[in-house]
CSV table of C-alpha atoms in Angstrom, one decimal:
chain,number,residue,atom,x,y,z
A,21,MET,CA,0.0,0.0,0.0
A,22,ALA,CA,2.8,2.3,0.8
A,23,SER,CA,4.6,1.7,-2.5
A,24,THR,CA,1.5,2.3,-4.5
A,25,SER,CA,0.9,5.7,-2.9
A,26,TYR,CA,4.5,6.8,-3.5
A,27,LEU,CA,4.4,6.0,-7.3
A,28,SER,CA,1.2,7.9,-7.7
A,29,ALA,CA,2.7,11.0,-6.0
A,30,SER,CA,5.7,11.0,-8.4
A,31,ASN,CA,3.5,10.7,-11.4
A,32,ARG,CA,1.6,13.7,-10.2
A,33,SER,CA,4.7,15.8,-9.8
A,34,ARG,CA,5.9,15.0,-13.3
A,35,GLN,CA,2.7,16.1,-15.1
A,36,PRO,CA,3.1,19.8,-14.3
A,37,LEU,CA,6.6,19.9,-15.6
A,38,TRP,CA,5.6,18.5,-18.9
A,39,ARG,CA,2.8,20.9,-19.3
A,40,ARG,CA,5.1,23.8,-18.5
A,41,ALA,CA,7.6,22.7,-21.1
A,42,ARG,CA,4.9,22.4,-23.7
A,43,SER,CA,3.5,25.8,-23.0
A,44,PHE,CA,7.0,27.3,-23.2
A,45,LEU,CA,7.6,25.7,-26.6
A,46,LEU,CA,4.3,27.0,-27.9
A,47,ALA,CA,5.1,30.5,-26.8
A,48,ILE,CA,8.5,30.4,-28.6
A,49,ALA,CA,6.8,29.0,-31.7
A,50,ALA,CA,4.2,31.9,-31.6
A,51,HIS,CA,7.0,34.5,-31.3
A,52,VAL,CA,8.8,32.9,-34.2
A,53,VAL,CA,5.7,33.0,-36.4
A,54,VAL,CA,5.0,36.7,-35.5
A,55,ILE,CA,8.6,37.6,-36.4
A,56,LEU,CA,8.3,35.8,-39.7
A,57,LEU,CA,5.1,37.6,-40.5
A,58,LEU,CA,6.6,41.0,-39.7
A,59,LEU,CA,9.6,40.3,-41.9
A,60,ARG,CA,7.3,39.2,-44.8
A,61,LEU,CA,5.0,42.2,-44.5
A,62,ALA,CA,7.8,44.8,-44.4
A,63,PRO,CA,8.5,46.5,-47.8
A,64,THR,CA,11.5,45.3,-49.5
A,65,PRO,CA,13.9,48.1,-50.5
A,66,THR,CA,14.0,48.7,-54.2
A,67,LYS,CA,17.3,49.4,-55.9
A,68,PRO,CA,17.4,52.8,-57.7
A,69,GLU,CA,17.4,52.4,-61.4
A,70,PRO,CA,20.6,53.7,-63.0
A,71,THR,CA,20.0,57.0,-64.9
A,72,PRO,CA,21.1,56.8,-68.5
A,73,PRO,CA,23.7,59.3,-69.6
A,74,PRO,CA,22.4,62.4,-71.4
A,75,SER,CA,22.4,62.0,-75.2
A,76,SER,CA,24.3,64.8,-77.0
A,77,PHE,CA,24.2,65.5,-80.7
A,78,ARG,CA,25.5,68.1,-83.1
A,79,LEU,CA,23.7,69.8,-85.9
A,80,LEU,CA,25.5,70.0,-89.2
A,81,PRO,CA,24.6,72.5,-91.8
A,82,ASP,CA,22.8,71.3,-94.8
A,83,ARG,CA,25.1,70.9,-97.7
A,84,GLU,CA,22.5,71.5,-100.3
A,85,THR,CA,21.4,75.0,-99.1
A,86,LYS,CA,23.7,77.9,-100.1
A,87,PRO,CA,24.4,80.8,-97.8
A,88,GLU,CA,22.5,83.9,-98.5
A,89,THR,CA,24.6,86.6,-100.2
A,90,PRO,CA,24.3,90.1,-98.8
A,91,GLN,CA,22.4,92.5,-101.0
A,92,ARG,CA,25.3,94.8,-101.6
A,93,PRO,CA,24.5,95.7,-105.2
A,94,VAL,CA,21.1,96.9,-104.2
A,95,ILE,CA,22.6,99.2,-101.5
A,96,GLU,CA,25.2,100.5,-103.9
A,97,LYS,CA,22.6,101.2,-106.5
A,98,ALA,CA,20.5,103.0,-104.1
A,99,LYS,CA,23.6,105.1,-103.1
A,100,LYS,CA,24.3,105.9,-106.7
A,101,VAL,CA,20.7,107.0,-107.3
A,102,ALA,CA,20.9,109.2,-104.2
A,103,GLY,CA,24.3,110.6,-105.2
A,104,GLY,CA,23.2,111.4,-108.7
A,105,ALA,CA,20.2,113.4,-107.6
A,106,SER,CA,20.5,117.2,-107.9
A,107,PRO,CA,20.8,118.9,-104.5
A,108,ARG,CA,17.7,120.7,-103.4
A,109,SER,CA,17.8,124.3,-102.5
A,110,PRO,CA,16.7,125.0,-98.9
A,111,ARG,CA,13.2,126.4,-98.7
A,112,PRO,CA,12.8,129.8,-97.2
A,113,PRO,CA,11.1,129.9,-93.8
A,114,SER,CA,7.4,130.5,-94.2
A,115,THR,CA,6.4,133.7,-92.5
A,116,ALA,CA,2.9,134.0,-91.4
A,117,PRO,CA,1.2,137.2,-92.4
A,118,ALA,CA,1.3,139.7,-89.6
A,119,SER,CA,-2.0,140.1,-88.0
A,120,ASP,CA,-3.4,143.5,-87.5
A,121,PRO,CA,-3.0,144.7,-83.9
A,122,ARG,CA,-6.4,144.8,-82.3
A,123,PRO,CA,-7.2,147.8,-80.2
A,124,VAL,CA,-7.0,147.2,-76.5
A,125,THR,CA,-10.4,147.7,-74.9
A,126,PRO,CA,-10.1,149.8,-71.8
A,127,ALA,CA,-11.2,148.3,-68.5
A,128,PRO,CA,-14.7,149.2,-67.3
A,129,ALA,CA,-14.7,152.3,-65.3
A,130,PHE,CA,-15.5,152.3,-61.6
A,131,PRO,CA,-19.2,152.6,-60.9
A,132,LYS,CA,-20.3,156.1,-60.2
A,133,MET,CA,-21.5,156.3,-56.7
A,134,LEU,CA,-21.8,160.1,-56.3
A,135,ALA,CA,-24.2,162.4,-58.1
A,136,GLY,CA,-21.3,164.4,-59.5
A,137,GLY,CA,-19.6,161.4,-61.2
A,138,MET,CA,-16.4,159.6,-60.6
A,139,GLU,CA,-14.4,162.9,-60.7
A,140,LEU,CA,-16.2,164.1,-57.6
A,141,PHE,CA,-15.2,161.1,-55.7
A,142,ASP,CA,-11.6,161.2,-56.9
A,143,SER,CA,-11.3,164.7,-55.7
A,144,ALA,CA,-12.4,163.8,-52.2
A,145,ASP,CA,-10.0,165.7,-50.0
A,146,ILE,CA,-9.0,163.0,-47.5
A,147,SER,CA,-5.3,163.9,-47.3
A,148,LYS,CA,-5.4,167.4,-46.0
A,149,ILE,CA,-4.0,166.3,-42.6
A,150,PRO,CA,-0.3,165.6,-42.8
A,151,SER,CA,1.4,162.5,-41.4
A,152,HIS,CA,4.6,161.9,-39.5
A,153,PRO,CA,7.3,160.5,-41.8
A,154,GLY,CA,9.3,159.3,-38.8
A,155,ASP,CA,6.5,157.0,-37.6
A,156,ARG,CA,6.2,155.5,-41.1
A,157,GLN,CA,9.8,154.6,-41.1
A,158,ALA,CA,9.7,153.1,-37.7
A,159,GLY,CA,6.6,151.1,-38.2
A,160,GLY,CA,6.5,149.9,-34.6
A,161,SER,CA,3.5,149.5,-32.4
A,162,ASP,CA,5.1,150.0,-28.9
A,163,THR,CA,3.1,152.3,-26.6
A,164,ASP,CA,5.7,153.1,-24.0
A,165,GLY,CA,8.7,154.1,-26.1
A,166,ALA,CA,9.4,157.6,-27.3
A,167,GLY,CA,9.3,158.3,-31.1
A,168,ALA,CA,10.9,160.8,-33.3
A,169,GLY,CA,7.7,162.6,-34.3
A,170,LYS,CA,6.5,165.8,-32.8
A,171,ASP,CA,3.6,166.3,-30.4
A,172,SER,CA,0.1,166.2,-31.8
A,173,GLY,CA,-2.1,169.3,-31.6
A,174,SER,CA,-5.5,169.1,-30.0
A,175,ALA,CA,-8.5,170.0,-32.1
A,176,TYR,CA,-10.7,171.0,-29.2
A,177,GLY,CA,-10.1,171.8,-25.6
A,178,PRO,CA,-10.7,169.3,-22.7
A,179,GLY,CA,-14.1,167.9,-22.5
A,180,GLU,CA,-15.1,168.3,-26.2
A,181,GLY,CA,-14.7,164.7,-27.1
A,182,PRO,CA,-17.0,161.7,-26.2
A,183,SER,CA,-17.4,161.3,-22.4
A,184,GLY,CA,-15.4,164.5,-21.9
A,185,GLU,CA,-12.3,163.1,-23.7
A,186,ARG,CA,-9.8,165.4,-25.4
A,187,LEU,CA,-9.7,165.3,-29.2
A,188,TYR,CA,-6.6,165.3,-31.3
A,189,ASN,CA,-6.1,166.0,-35.0
A,190,ALA,CA,-5.8,162.7,-36.8
A,191,GLU,CA,-2.7,162.0,-38.8
A,192,TRP,CA,-2.9,159.3,-41.5
A,193,TYR,CA,-0.5,156.3,-41.3
A,194,THR,CA,-2.0,155.0,-44.6
A,195,GLU,CA,-4.6,157.0,-46.4
A,196,PRO,CA,-7.8,155.0,-47.3
A,197,SER,CA,-8.1,154.2,-51.0
A,198,HIS,CA,-11.1,155.2,-53.1
A,199,ALA,CA,-12.1,151.5,-53.4
A,200,GLU,CA,-12.2,151.2,-49.6
A,201,LEU,CA,-14.7,154.1,-49.3
A,202,ALA,CA,-16.8,153.5,-52.4
A,203,GLY,CA,-19.1,150.9,-50.8
A,204,TYR,CA,-20.0,153.2,-47.9
A,205,VAL,CA,-20.5,156.5,-49.7
A,206,PRO,CA,-24.3,157.0,-50.1
A,207,ASN,CA,-25.7,157.9,-53.5
A,208,GLY,CA,-26.4,161.6,-54.2
A,209,ALA,CA,-23.7,163.2,-52.1
A,210,PRO,CA,-23.6,166.8,-53.4
A,211,PRO,CA,-20.3,168.6,-54.2
A,212,GLY,CA,-18.7,170.3,-51.2
A,213,SER,CA,-20.0,167.8,-48.7
A,214,TRP,CA,-18.0,166.6,-45.7
A,215,ALA,CA,-18.2,164.2,-42.8
A,216,LEU,CA,-16.6,164.5,-39.3
A,217,ILE,CA,-16.2,161.5,-37.0
A,218,ALA,CA,-14.3,160.9,-33.7
A,219,CYS,CA,-12.5,157.5,-33.1
A,220,ARG,CA,-10.4,156.0,-30.4
A,221,THR,CA,-6.9,154.8,-31.5
A,222,ALA,CA,-6.0,151.2,-31.0
A,223,GLU,CA,-3.0,148.9,-31.7
A,224,ASN,CA,-1.6,148.5,-35.2
A,225,TYR,CA,-2.7,152.0,-36.2
A,226,ARG,CA,-6.4,151.0,-36.1
A,227,VAL,CA,-9.3,153.0,-34.8
A,228,GLU,CA,-12.4,151.8,-32.9
A,229,ASN,CA,-15.6,153.1,-31.2
A,230,CYS,CA,-16.1,155.8,-33.8
A,231,ARG,CA,-18.8,158.4,-33.2
A,232,SER,CA,-20.5,160.9,-35.6
A,233,LEU,CA,-19.7,164.5,-34.9
A,234,GLY,CA,-21.1,166.3,-37.9
A,235,GLU,CA,-21.8,166.2,-41.6
A,236,SER,CA,-22.8,168.5,-44.4
A,237,PRO,CA,-25.5,168.6,-45.6
A,238,VAL,CA,-27.2,167.5,-42.5
A,239,GLY,CA,-29.1,164.2,-42.9
A,240,SER,CA,-27.0,163.1,-45.9
A,241,GLY,CA,-25.7,160.1,-44.0
A,242,LEU,CA,-22.0,160.8,-44.8
A,243,ALA,CA,-20.9,160.7,-41.1
A,244,ARG,CA,-22.6,157.3,-40.6
A,245,ALA,CA,-21.0,156.0,-43.8
A,246,MET,CA,-17.5,157.1,-42.7
A,247,ARG,CA,-18.1,155.6,-39.3
A,248,GLN,CA,-18.9,152.3,-40.8
A,249,ALA,CA,-15.9,152.4,-43.1
A,250,ALA,CA,-13.5,153.4,-40.2
A,251,TRP,CA,-12.4,149.8,-39.6
A,252,GLN,CA,-10.2,150.2,-42.7
A,253,PHE,CA,-8.6,153.4,-41.5
A,254,ARG,CA,-4.9,153.4,-40.4
A,255,VAL,CA,-4.2,156.5,-38.2
A,256,LEU,CA,-1.1,157.4,-36.2
A,257,PRO,CA,-1.8,157.6,-32.5
A,258,PRO,CA,-1.3,161.2,-31.1
A,259,ARG,CA,1.9,162.0,-29.3
A,260,VAL,CA,2.3,163.9,-26.0
A,261,GLY,CA,5.8,164.4,-24.7
A,262,GLY,CA,7.1,162.1,-27.5
A,263,LYS,CA,5.0,159.2,-26.3
A,264,LYS,CA,2.3,157.5,-28.4
A,265,MET,CA,-1.1,157.9,-26.7
A,266,ILE,CA,-2.8,154.7,-27.9
A,267,GLY,CA,-6.4,154.9,-26.7
A,268,ALA,CA,-6.7,158.6,-27.2
A,269,TRP,CA,-9.5,160.1,-29.3
A,270,VAL,CA,-8.8,161.7,-32.7
A,271,ARG,CA,-11.1,163.5,-35.1
A,272,ILE,CA,-11.2,162.5,-38.8
A,273,LYS,CA,-12.7,164.8,-41.3
A,274,ILE,CA,-13.2,163.8,-45.0
A,275,ASP,CA,-14.2,166.4,-47.5
A,276,PHE,CA,-15.8,165.7,-50.9
A,277,THR,CA,-15.0,168.6,-53.1
A,278,SER,CA,-16.6,169.6,-56.4
A,279,ALA,CA,-15.5,168.0,-59.7
A,280,PRO,CA,-12.7,169.7,-61.5
A,281,ALA,CA,-13.6,171.8,-64.5
A,282,LYS,CA,-13.3,170.1,-67.9
């Protein structure tokens, strides 16, 4: 009984070893099969085909065709024909007939604003009052410095100007042109008329706050017209003690004289 049990135990121990060896061999065989499949599926490298050498060839001229001869005789013949021609005389320059000078039409005259015609307006005496030549050369606008001109004379005593201000005789820095006054002179101004206004001097030889003092004939509107045109006036400020009195009041009188005799 004891021997029988011993043989059976050894047989049992041998069976697992055989199974293990068989499974190991199967695993190795599977790996070998997988490796063979991978090697067969992998693309085989192709050898590059050798490139043939470039073929070169030469072109030989055709023996049957003859080279073209230059057309020298034609050129020489043309030269002979050109040389044998008689020289042409130069043509005189063509002169266009001189056109008759057209008379120059004069520019249209300035519209006549006054009743007496353009001559009446041209003879308007707006330059009776003299100006300082020293101030024209200096051309400055400083109010504190002393100039080279003489003192200005007062037209009226103290209190005769607007708000009791003293009036001085105006002296032109730049006389107004006829074109500057033409738009403000009313129609029908009779010969010998005049306008008198008072203005306060300002910087850059300008005047402001002009007031009407008188006109002749009364009611003609000349003083109002000159007051409206005063923004174009350039008047030297009066001088007292050699100093420019910017802000002082000056009187400006413009006379419209009669037309000169023709």
